[in-house]
Coordinates of C-alpha atoms and ligand atoms in Angstrom, one line a residue:
M24 CA -26.8 3.4 -25.9
K25 CA -24.1 5.9 -25.4
A26 CA -20.5 4.7 -25.0
A27 CA -20.3 6.1 -21.5
N28 CA -23.3 3.9 -20.6
A29 CA -21.7 0.9 -22.1
V30 CA -18.6 1.5 -20.0
A31 CA -20.8 1.6 -16.9
K32 CA -22.6 -1.6 -17.8
I33 CA -19.2 -3.3 -18.3
L34 CA -18.0 -2.0 -14.9
K35 CA -21.1 -3.5 -13.3
K36 CA -20.5 -6.8 -15.0
E37 CA -16.9 -6.8 -13.7
G38 CA -18.2 -6.4 -10.2
V39 CA -17.3 -2.8 -9.7
E40 CA -19.2 -1.4 -6.7
F41 CA -17.7 2.1 -6.4
L42 CA -16.7 4.5 -9.1
I43 CA -14.4 7.0 -7.6
G44 CA -14.1 10.1 -9.7
Y45 CA -14.0 13.8 -10.3
P46 CA -16.1 15.6 -12.9
V47 CA -16.6 16.0 -15.8
N48 CA -16.6 12.5 -17.1
Q49 CA -19.9 11.0 -18.5
I50 CA -19.0 7.6 -17.0
I51 CA -19.8 9.1 -13.5
E52 CA -23.4 9.8 -14.4
A53 CA -23.7 6.5 -16.3
A54 CA -22.3 4.6 -13.3
A55 CA -24.9 6.1 -11.0
E56 CA -27.6 5.0 -13.4
E57 CA -26.3 1.5 -13.0
D58 CA -26.4 1.8 -9.2
I59 CA -22.7 1.8 -8.9
R60 CA -21.9 4.1 -6.0
T61 CA -20.2 7.3 -7.2
I62 CA -17.7 8.8 -4.8
I63 CA -16.5 12.3 -5.6
V64 CA -13.2 13.4 -4.2
R65 CA -11.6 16.9 -3.9
Q66 CA -8.7 16.1 -6.1
E67 CA -7.9 13.3 -8.6
R68 CA -4.8 12.1 -6.8
V69 CA -6.7 11.1 -3.7
G70 CA -9.4 9.3 -5.7
L71 CA -6.7 7.2 -7.3
H72 CA -5.2 6.4 -3.9
M73 CA -8.7 5.3 -2.8
A74 CA -9.2 3.1 -5.8
D75 CA -5.7 1.7 -5.1
A76 CA -6.7 0.6 -1.6
V77 CA -9.9 -1.0 -2.8
S78 CA -7.7 -3.3 -5.0
R79 CA -5.0 -3.9 -2.5
I80 CA -7.3 -4.7 0.4
S81 CA -9.2 -7.3 -1.7
S82 CA -6.0 -8.8 -3.2
G83 CA -7.2 -7.6 -6.6
Q84 CA -10.5 -9.5 -6.4
R85 CA -12.3 -6.1 -6.5
I86 CA -10.7 -3.6 -8.8
G87 CA -10.6 0.0 -7.9
V88 CA -11.7 2.3 -10.7
F89 CA -11.2 6.0 -11.1
A90 CA -12.7 8.4 -13.7
M91 CA -11.8 12.0 -14.4
Q92 CA -12.1 14.6 -17.1
H93 CA -9.8 15.2 -20.1
G94 CA -7.2 17.9 -19.7
P95 CA -6.8 19.2 -16.1
G96 CA -8.3 16.1 -14.4
T97 CA -6.1 13.8 -16.3
E98 CA -3.0 16.0 -15.8
N99 CA -3.7 16.2 -12.1
A100 CA -4.2 12.4 -11.8
F101 CA -0.6 11.6 -12.9
G102 CA 0.8 11.3 -9.3
G103 CA -1.9 8.8 -8.2
V104 CA -1.3 6.6 -11.2
A105 CA 2.5 6.8 -10.9
Q106 CA 2.2 5.8 -7.2
A107 CA 0.1 2.8 -8.1
F108 CA 2.6 1.9 -10.8
G109 CA 5.5 2.2 -8.5
D110 CA 4.0 0.0 -5.9
S111 CA 2.4 -2.4 -8.5
V112 CA -1.3 -1.9 -7.7
P113 CA -3.9 -3.0 -10.2
I114 CA -6.4 -0.1 -10.9
V115 CA -8.5 0.9 -13.9
V116 CA -8.1 4.5 -14.9
L117 CA -10.8 6.0 -17.1
P118 CA -9.9 9.5 -18.3
G119 CA -11.9 11.4 -20.7
G120 CA -10.1 12.6 -23.8
Y121 CA -10.3 15.8 -25.9
P122 CA -12.8 15.5 -28.7
R123 CA -11.4 13.6 -31.7
K124 CA -10.9 16.6 -33.8
L125 CA -8.5 18.0 -31.2
L126 CA -7.1 14.7 -29.9
N127 CA -3.3 14.5 -29.7
I128 CA -2.9 18.0 -31.0
T129 CA -0.7 20.3 -29.0
P130 CA -1.3 21.7 -26.3
N131 CA -4.0 19.3 -25.5
F132 CA -3.0 16.7 -23.0
S133 CA -3.0 13.1 -24.3
A134 CA -3.3 10.4 -21.7
L135 CA -2.2 7.8 -24.3
L136 CA 1.1 9.6 -24.8
N137 CA 1.7 10.7 -21.2
F138 CA 0.7 7.6 -19.2
Q139 CA 2.7 5.1 -21.2
H140 CA 5.4 4.7 -18.5
V141 CA 3.1 4.5 -15.5
T142 CA 0.6 1.9 -16.8
K143 CA 0.9 -1.6 -18.1
W144 CA -1.8 -1.1 -20.6
C145 CA -2.7 2.3 -22.1
E146 CA -5.3 2.6 -24.8
Q147 CA -7.1 5.5 -26.6
V148 CA -10.5 4.6 -28.0
I149 CA -11.3 6.2 -31.4
L150 CA -14.4 4.2 -32.4
P151 CA -17.4 4.0 -30.1
E152 CA -18.0 0.4 -31.1
S153 CA -14.5 -0.4 -29.9
V154 CA -15.4 0.5 -26.3
P155 CA -16.3 -3.0 -25.2
D156 CA -13.1 -4.4 -26.8
A157 CA -11.0 -1.8 -25.1
M158 CA -12.6 -2.5 -21.7
R159 CA -12.1 -6.2 -22.1
R160 CA -8.4 -5.7 -22.9
A161 CA -8.0 -3.4 -19.9
F162 CA -9.7 -5.7 -17.4
T163 CA -7.8 -8.7 -18.8
Q164 CA -4.6 -6.9 -18.2
V165 CA -5.4 -5.5 -14.8
R166 CA -6.6 -8.9 -13.5
N167 CA -3.7 -10.9 -14.9
G168 CA 0.1 -11.0 -14.7
R169 CA 1.8 -8.4 -12.7
P170 CA -0.7 -6.1 -10.9
R171 CA -0.3 -2.6 -12.3
P172 CA -2.6 0.3 -13.5
V173 CA -4.4 0.1 -16.8
L174 CA -5.9 3.1 -18.6
V175 CA -8.6 3.6 -21.2
E176 CA -8.8 7.1 -22.6
I177 CA -12.2 7.9 -24.2
P178 CA -12.6 11.1 -26.0
V179 CA -15.7 13.1 -24.9
D180 CA -17.4 12.8 -28.3
V181 CA -16.8 9.1 -28.3
M182 CA -18.4 8.9 -24.8
R183 CA -21.5 10.5 -26.3
A184 CA -21.6 8.4 -29.5
E185 CA -23.8 5.4 -29.9
V186 CA -22.8 1.8 -29.2
P187 CA -25.2 -1.0 -30.2
D188 CA -27.5 -1.8 -27.3
D189 CA -26.8 -5.5 -27.6
F190 CA -23.0 -5.4 -27.4
A191 CA -21.5 -8.5 -25.9
Y192 CA -19.4 -8.5 -22.8
T193 CA -18.3 -11.3 -20.6
P194 CA -16.3 -10.6 -17.4
V195 CA -12.7 -11.7 -17.9
P196 CA -11.1 -14.5 -16.0
R197 CA -8.2 -14.2 -13.6
L198 CA -5.6 -16.7 -14.5
R199 CA -2.8 -18.1 -12.4
M200 CA 0.6 -19.2 -13.6
A201 CA 2.5 -22.1 -11.9
P202 CA 6.3 -22.3 -11.7
D203 CA 8.4 -24.8 -13.7
P204 CA 8.4 -28.1 -11.8
Q205 CA 12.2 -28.4 -12.4
A206 CA 12.7 -25.1 -10.7
V207 CA 10.5 -26.3 -7.8
T208 CA 12.7 -29.3 -7.3
E209 CA 15.9 -27.3 -7.3
V210 CA 14.5 -24.6 -5.0
A211 CA 13.0 -27.2 -2.5
A212 CA 16.4 -28.9 -2.3
A213 CA 18.1 -25.5 -1.6
L214 CA 15.6 -24.6 1.0
V215 CA 16.0 -27.9 2.8
A216 CA 19.8 -27.7 2.6
A217 CA 20.0 -24.3 4.1
Q218 CA 21.2 -24.0 7.7
R219 CA 20.2 -20.4 8.2
L220 CA 17.3 -19.7 5.8
V221 CA 15.4 -16.4 5.9
I222 CA 12.1 -16.1 4.1
Y223 CA 11.3 -12.7 2.6
A224 CA 7.7 -12.3 1.6
G225 CA 6.5 -9.6 -0.8
Q226 CA 3.0 -8.5 -1.7
G227 CA 2.7 -11.3 -4.2
V228 CA 1.7 -13.3 -1.2
H229 CA -1.2 -10.9 -0.6
Y230 CA -2.4 -10.9 -4.2
A231 CA -2.3 -14.7 -4.2
R232 CA -3.8 -14.9 -0.7
A233 CA -1.2 -17.4 0.1
W234 CA -0.8 -16.5 3.8
T235 CA -1.5 -20.0 5.0
Q236 CA 0.9 -21.7 2.7
L237 CA 3.6 -19.1 3.7
R238 CA 3.1 -19.9 7.3
E239 CA 3.1 -23.7 6.7
L240 CA 6.3 -23.5 4.8
A241 CA 8.0 -21.4 7.4
E242 CA 6.8 -23.7 10.2
L243 CA 7.9 -26.8 8.3
L244 CA 11.3 -25.4 7.6
E245 CA 11.5 -23.7 11.0
A246 CA 12.7 -20.6 9.2
P247 CA 12.3 -17.0 10.3
V248 CA 10.1 -14.8 8.1
T249 CA 10.3 -11.1 7.2
T250 CA 8.4 -9.1 4.6
S251 CA 8.8 -6.2 2.3
L252 CA 6.8 -3.1 3.3
Q253 CA 4.3 -4.0 0.7
G254 CA 4.2 -7.5 2.0
K255 CA 3.7 -6.4 5.6
S256 CA 1.0 -8.4 7.3
A257 CA 1.5 -11.4 5.0
F258 CA 2.9 -13.2 8.1
P259 CA 1.7 -12.5 11.6
E260 CA 4.4 -10.4 13.3
T261 CA 3.4 -11.8 16.7
H262 CA 4.5 -15.3 15.4
P263 CA 7.6 -16.6 17.1
L264 CA 9.3 -17.0 13.7
S265 CA 8.6 -13.4 12.7
L266 CA 11.5 -11.0 12.3
G267 CA 9.2 -8.0 11.7
S268 CA 9.0 -6.2 8.3
G269 CA 11.6 -4.7 6.1
G270 CA 11.6 -1.1 5.4
R271 CA 14.0 1.9 5.8
S272 CA 14.0 1.1 9.5
I273 CA 13.9 -2.4 10.8
S274 CA 14.2 -4.5 13.9
K275 CA 17.4 -5.7 15.4
Q276 CA 16.4 -9.3 14.9
L277 CA 15.8 -8.8 11.2
H278 CA 19.2 -7.1 10.7
H279 CA 20.9 -9.9 12.6
F280 CA 19.2 -12.8 10.8
L281 CA 19.7 -11.4 7.3
N282 CA 23.3 -10.8 8.0
N283 CA 23.8 -14.3 9.2
A284 CA 21.6 -16.0 6.6
D285 CA 23.1 -18.6 4.3
L286 CA 20.1 -18.4 2.0
I287 CA 17.4 -15.8 1.5
F288 CA 14.2 -17.0 -0.2
G289 CA 12.2 -14.1 -1.7
I290 CA 8.6 -15.1 -2.5
G291 CA 6.2 -12.8 -4.3
C292 CA 8.7 -9.9 -4.1
S293 CA 10.6 -7.8 -6.5
F294 CA 13.9 -7.4 -4.6
A295 CA 13.9 -3.9 -6.2
S296 CA 16.6 -1.6 -4.8
T297 CA 14.8 1.1 -2.8
N298 CA 15.4 3.3 0.2
Y299 CA 12.2 2.0 1.6
G300 CA 13.0 -1.7 1.7
V301 CA 15.6 -3.6 3.6
A302 CA 18.7 -4.1 1.5
M303 CA 19.8 -7.7 1.1
P304 CA 23.3 -8.1 2.5
K305 CA 26.0 -8.6 -0.2
G306 CA 27.2 -12.1 -1.0
K307 CA 24.1 -14.0 0.1
R308 CA 22.7 -16.9 -1.8
I309 CA 19.3 -15.7 -3.1
V310 CA 16.3 -17.7 -4.3
H311 CA 13.9 -15.4 -6.1
A312 CA 10.3 -16.5 -6.7
T313 CA 8.1 -13.9 -8.3
L314 CA 5.3 -13.6 -10.8
D315 CA 7.1 -11.3 -13.2
P316 CA 10.4 -12.4 -14.7
L317 CA 11.1 -8.7 -15.3
D318 CA 12.3 -8.5 -11.7
I319 CA 14.6 -11.5 -11.8
N320 CA 18.3 -10.6 -12.0
K321 CA 17.4 -6.9 -12.2
D322 CA 18.7 -5.3 -9.0
I323 CA 19.9 -8.5 -7.3
V324 CA 21.4 -11.6 -8.8
A325 CA 19.4 -14.8 -8.1
D326 CA 21.2 -18.1 -7.6
L327 CA 17.9 -19.8 -8.2
A328 CA 14.7 -18.4 -9.6
M329 CA 11.2 -19.4 -10.4
A330 CA 8.4 -17.5 -12.0
G331 CA 4.8 -17.9 -11.1
D332 CA 1.9 -17.1 -8.8
A333 CA 3.0 -17.0 -5.1
G334 CA 0.2 -19.4 -4.1
L335 CA 0.9 -22.0 -6.7
T336 CA 4.6 -21.6 -6.0
L337 CA 4.2 -22.2 -2.3
D338 CA 1.8 -25.1 -2.9
A339 CA 4.4 -26.8 -5.1
L340 CA 7.2 -26.1 -2.8
L341 CA 5.3 -27.5 0.2
V342 CA 4.7 -30.8 -1.6
E343 CA 8.5 -31.2 -2.3
V344 CA 9.7 -29.9 1.0
K345 CA 7.3 -32.1 2.9
D346 CA 8.5 -35.0 0.8
R347 CA 12.2 -34.3 1.6
L348 CA 11.5 -33.8 5.3
K349 CA 9.2 -36.8 5.6
G350 CA 6.4 -34.4 6.5
K351 CA 8.0 -33.2 9.7
P352 CA 10.1 -30.3 10.9
R353 CA 13.7 -31.2 12.0
G354 CA 13.6 -29.9 15.6
R355 CA 15.2 -26.5 15.0
L356 CA 12.3 -24.4 16.2
A357 CA 13.3 -23.9 19.8
A358 CA 16.8 -22.7 18.9
V359 CA 15.6 -20.3 16.2
T360 CA 12.7 -18.8 18.1
K361 CA 14.9 -18.4 21.2
E362 CA 17.5 -16.5 19.1
I363 CA 14.7 -14.3 17.7
A364 CA 13.1 -13.7 21.0
G365 CA 16.4 -12.8 22.7
L366 CA 17.2 -10.2 20.0
K367 CA 13.7 -8.8 20.0
Q368 CA 13.8 -8.4 23.8
E369 CA 17.1 -6.5 23.5
W370 CA 15.8 -4.4 20.7
L371 CA 12.5 -3.5 22.5
A372 CA 14.4 -2.8 25.7
Q373 CA 16.5 -0.3 23.9
W374 CA 13.4 1.4 22.4
M375 CA 11.1 1.1 25.4
P376 CA 12.1 4.5 26.8
R377 CA 11.0 6.1 23.5
L378 CA 7.9 4.0 23.2
T379 CA 6.7 4.9 26.7
Q380 CA 8.2 8.3 27.0
K381 CA 6.2 10.8 29.2
T382 CA 7.2 14.1 27.7
S383 CA 5.4 17.0 26.0
P384 CA 5.9 17.6 23.1
L385 CA 5.1 13.9 22.7
S386 CA 7.4 11.2 21.4
P387 CA 6.0 9.9 18.1
Y388 CA 7.0 6.5 19.3
R389 CA 4.8 6.8 22.4
V390 CA 1.9 7.8 20.1
L391 CA 2.3 4.7 17.9
W392 CA 2.8 2.4 20.9
D393 CA -0.3 3.7 22.6
L394 CA -2.2 3.5 19.4
M395 CA -1.2 -0.1 18.8
H396 CA -2.2 -1.0 22.4
T397 CA -5.6 0.7 22.2
V398 CA -7.0 -0.4 18.9
D399 CA -8.0 -3.9 18.1
V400 CA -5.0 -4.6 15.9
A401 CA -6.6 -7.6 14.2
N402 CA -9.6 -5.5 13.1
T403 CA -7.6 -2.4 12.2
I404 CA -6.2 -1.5 8.8
I405 CA -3.4 1.0 9.1
T406 CA -1.1 2.7 6.7
H407 CA 1.9 5.0 7.2
D408 CA 2.8 8.1 5.2
A409 CA 6.0 9.3 3.7
G410 CA 8.4 11.0 6.1
S411 CA 9.4 10.1 9.6
P412 CA 6.0 8.5 10.5
R413 CA 6.6 5.6 8.1
D414 CA 10.1 4.9 9.5
Q415 CA 8.8 5.3 13.0
I416 CA 5.8 3.0 12.8
S417 CA 6.7 0.3 10.3
P418 CA 9.2 -1.7 12.5
F419 CA 7.0 -1.5 15.6
W420 CA 3.5 -2.1 14.3
E421 CA 2.8 -5.8 14.6
P422 CA -0.1 -6.9 12.3
T423 CA -1.6 -10.2 13.2
E424 CA -4.0 -10.6 10.2
P425 CA -3.4 -10.4 6.5
L426 CA -4.0 -7.1 4.7
T427 CA -4.3 -5.1 7.9
Y428 CA -1.2 -3.0 7.1
I429 CA -1.0 -1.2 3.8
G430 CA 2.7 -0.8 3.3
W431 CA 4.2 1.2 0.4
G432 CA 7.3 2.9 -0.7
K433 CA 8.6 2.1 -4.2
T434 CA 7.7 5.7 -4.6
T435 CA 6.5 7.6 -1.5
Q436 CA 4.3 10.5 -2.3
L437 CA 3.5 12.6 0.8
G438 CA -0.2 12.4 1.4
Y439 CA -0.8 9.0 0.0
G440 CA -2.0 7.5 3.3
L441 CA -5.3 9.4 3.6
G442 CA -6.7 8.1 0.3
L443 CA -5.5 4.6 1.2
A444 CA -7.3 4.6 4.6
M445 CA -10.5 5.9 2.9
G446 CA -10.3 3.3 0.2
A447 CA -9.7 0.6 2.8
K448 CA -12.7 1.8 4.7
L449 CA -14.9 1.6 1.6
A450 CA -13.8 -1.9 1.0
Q451 CA -13.9 -3.0 4.6
P452 CA -16.5 -0.8 6.4
D453 CA -16.3 -2.9 9.6
K454 CA -12.6 -2.4 10.2
L455 CA -11.1 0.6 11.9
C456 CA -9.1 2.3 9.1
V457 CA -6.2 4.5 10.2
N458 CA -3.7 6.7 8.4
F459 CA -0.6 7.7 10.3
W460 CA 1.0 10.8 8.9
G461 CA 3.0 14.0 9.5
D462 CA 2.2 17.7 9.0
A463 CA 4.0 17.9 5.7
A464 CA 1.9 14.9 4.4
I465 CA -1.4 16.5 5.3
G466 CA -0.4 19.6 3.3
F467 CA -0.7 17.5 0.1
T468 CA -4.1 15.8 0.5
G469 CA -5.6 17.1 3.7
M470 CA -8.6 18.7 1.9
D471 CA -9.9 15.3 1.1
F472 CA -10.7 14.8 4.8
E473 CA -13.8 16.7 3.7
T474 CA -14.5 13.8 1.2
A475 CA -14.4 11.4 4.2
V476 CA -16.9 13.5 6.0
R477 CA -19.2 14.1 3.0
E478 CA -19.1 10.6 1.6
R479 CA -19.5 9.0 5.1
I480 CA -16.1 7.2 5.1
P481 CA -15.3 7.4 8.9
I482 CA -11.6 6.8 9.1
L483 CA -9.3 7.7 11.9
S484 CA -6.5 10.0 10.9
V485 CA -3.5 10.1 13.3
L486 CA -1.4 13.2 12.6
L487 CA 1.9 13.9 14.1
N488 CA 2.4 17.6 14.1
N489 CA 5.9 18.6 14.9
F490 CA 5.6 21.9 12.9
S491 CA 8.4 20.7 10.7
M492 CA 9.6 18.5 7.9
A493 CA 11.7 16.8 10.5
I494 CA 13.1 14.2 8.2
E495 CA 14.7 16.9 6.2
L496 CA 16.4 18.7 9.1
K497 CA 19.7 16.8 8.5
V498 CA 19.8 17.7 4.8
M499 CA 18.6 21.3 5.1
K500 CA 20.7 22.6 7.9
T501 CA 21.6 25.9 6.3
A502 CA 18.2 26.6 4.8
T503 CA 16.7 25.9 8.2
Q504 CA 19.1 28.1 10.1
K505 CA 19.0 31.0 7.6
Y506 CA 15.4 30.9 6.3
R507 CA 13.5 28.4 8.5
S508 CA 12.9 26.4 5.4
T509 CA 11.8 23.2 7.1
D510 CA 9.3 24.9 9.3
I511 CA 5.6 24.4 8.6
S512 CA 2.5 25.4 10.6
G513 CA -1.1 24.7 11.1
N514 CA -3.9 23.7 13.5
Y515 CA -5.2 20.5 12.0
A516 CA -7.6 19.6 14.8
D517 CA -9.5 22.8 14.0
F518 CA -9.1 22.1 10.3
A519 CA -10.8 18.7 10.8
K520 CA -13.6 20.3 12.7
A521 CA -14.1 23.0 10.1
L522 CA -14.5 20.3 7.5
G523 CA -17.3 18.7 9.6
G524 CA -15.2 15.9 11.2
Y525 CA -14.1 15.2 14.7
G526 CA -10.9 16.9 15.6
E527 CA -8.8 16.9 18.8
R528 CA -5.4 18.3 19.6
V529 CA -3.4 16.2 22.0
T530 CA -0.4 17.5 23.9
E531 CA -0.1 15.4 27.0
P532 CA 1.0 11.8 27.2
D533 CA -1.8 10.8 29.6
D534 CA -4.4 12.1 27.1
I535 CA -3.2 9.9 24.2
I536 CA -5.2 6.8 25.0
P537 CA -8.4 8.6 26.1
A538 CA -8.3 10.7 22.9
I539 CA -7.8 7.6 20.7
R540 CA -10.9 6.0 22.4
R541 CA -13.0 9.1 21.8
A542 CA -11.9 9.2 18.2
I543 CA -12.7 5.6 17.6
A544 CA -16.1 6.1 19.2
K545 CA -16.7 9.0 16.7
T546 CA -15.8 6.8 13.7
R547 CA -18.3 4.2 15.0
E548 CA -20.9 6.9 14.8
G549 CA -19.9 7.6 11.2
T550 CA -17.8 10.7 11.7
P551 CA -14.2 10.7 10.5
A552 CA -11.8 11.7 13.2
L553 CA -8.5 13.4 13.1
L554 CA -6.2 13.3 16.2
E555 CA -3.5 15.9 16.0
F556 CA -0.6 14.9 18.3
I557 CA 1.9 17.6 19.0
T558 CA 5.2 15.8 18.7
E559 CA 8.9 16.4 19.0
K560 CA 11.0 16.8 15.9
A561 CA 12.4 13.2 16.3
E562 CA 15.3 12.2 14.2
D563 CA 16.0 8.7 15.7
F564 CA 15.0 5.6 13.7
S565 CA 15.6 1.9 14.2
M566 CA 18.3 1.8 11.5
F567 CA 21.4 -0.3 11.2
A568 CA 24.5 0.7 9.2
Ligands
LIG623 C1 5.3 14.6 -3.0 C2 6.5 14.5 -2.2 N1 7.4 15.5 -2.2 C3 8.5 15.4 -1.5 C4 8.8 14.3 -0.7 C5 10.1 14.2 0.1 N2 9.8 14.2 1.6 C6 9.7 13.0 2.2 S1 9.3 13.2 3.8 C7 9.3 14.9 3.7 C8 8.9 15.7 4.9 C9 8.1 15.0 5.9 O1 7.6 15.8 6.9 P1 6.4 15.4 7.8 O2 5.3 14.7 7.0 O3 6.0 16.6 8.6 O4 7.0 14.3 8.7 P2 8.2 14.5 9.8 O5 9.4 14.0 9.2 O6 8.2 15.9 10.2 O7 7.7 13.7 11.0 C10 9.6 15.3 2.4 C11 9.7 16.7 1.9 C12 7.9 13.2 -0.8 N3 8.0 12.1 -0.1 N4 6.7 13.4 -1.5
LIG624 MG1 6.4 17.0 10.5

């Protein structure tokens, strides 16, 4: 058989249900022959974002795969792969390559050379018979260790070359690594000794599906829990021990508890310095538990560290902590939850005028508040976008179920959210999948709303149109004043309709909830909906100096 067909058969064996792609790449046709649903996007970047969400939403149990052509397709895919690398998402990228006689010769784009720094495994296949080996290596890497993109570049003439029909391929295992028992003992002792512990959960908890253990440990230690943006929804934010998630903007209770912590326990997190994560206050004792030792002592010094799968780590800690506490909490719960609740009440009281504001143009906070109180939060998967919408929504949205908020931000490409919502909807068709974005964000990837229509991926897109890159107003004062350089324009409700979806422009506060209901009804009928809320150029965020 042809090498491209061998790839498709391997994808099938690895349980791949969708091949997201953009032509020309022979794997697309070969996948269709194997009854793998092929989904064609309008640009490569969005397809990668969709593949990314398929992996995220399934904790890496289903791997998102994207295929594109050599040259322009591969060049144009760079952003999507770089975003997945930044946020540590396991995807398989299958670019075509120039024919072997032109491969790696200027000016022909080489995926092997150019994707080295945004993948954990990057291979170019020269011999057709090596295709199964290359795929085995790629799947082994993508399923194991730190989640990150892998890439296999197959030159077009190799795709067409013959591979023996009886090639052998066995799906690769997913292995888990447990922490050093000595480290478990030391960390358990430190957690029990702490007086004001804060648990900081990252997306390692999502990948390990260790939500129950996280909750059990928090309840046993009676310790408040926060998450990174990527880890958001690893702990129910309606739980009395929740401080809400970290991010560029955060809750008052999170700020307070971190500053008054005597120990911060990071589990399944990188502690990477980023604008889009809460910074750990200086001088705190830190315990860092993560899968990849690459992150340990990188941006933050760990007093104690342990390397391993978040689930096995929490399992081991639970045994030791239970032992030390004789299986029971120490009666701290009432005091801790009272302190959290008091601060939360103060914080929300401060924000309530913005969250319930009755003005036109609309307050973006009112839009997100009404959205959260109209949808069934437990059965909704939502993601933010870069720009103000992220910093507005992330502290206030309270996920109750795991993997119902796709948080991101190690790099924050405008327009990422649309593909994430679409990938989430593919992976979880029964959930309402929402992306919450601004008018600059839609400028990058909006055309793929047509993909949602054509491929029957009925998402709900919530657009805040303030006719501006509002988040840049502070840093582009002169350019705005002289040249209106932060202004942007568009009628996106009409745009959505023109692409065959449902579109509605909302200007009045009283129309927000009815419009959301109408849009949800449309998604249930199979039509993607875009609600365009005309909002103020808000510049206030829940940030603490
Ligand atoms: C690809 C890319 N280029 C530039 C940026 C920097 N950036 C972040 S937010 C933003 C403007 C956001 O405007 P909009 O989406 O309309 O949200 P608003 O702040 O107006 O609510 C820019 C230029 C980015 N995040 N991604
Ligand atoms: Mg805007």
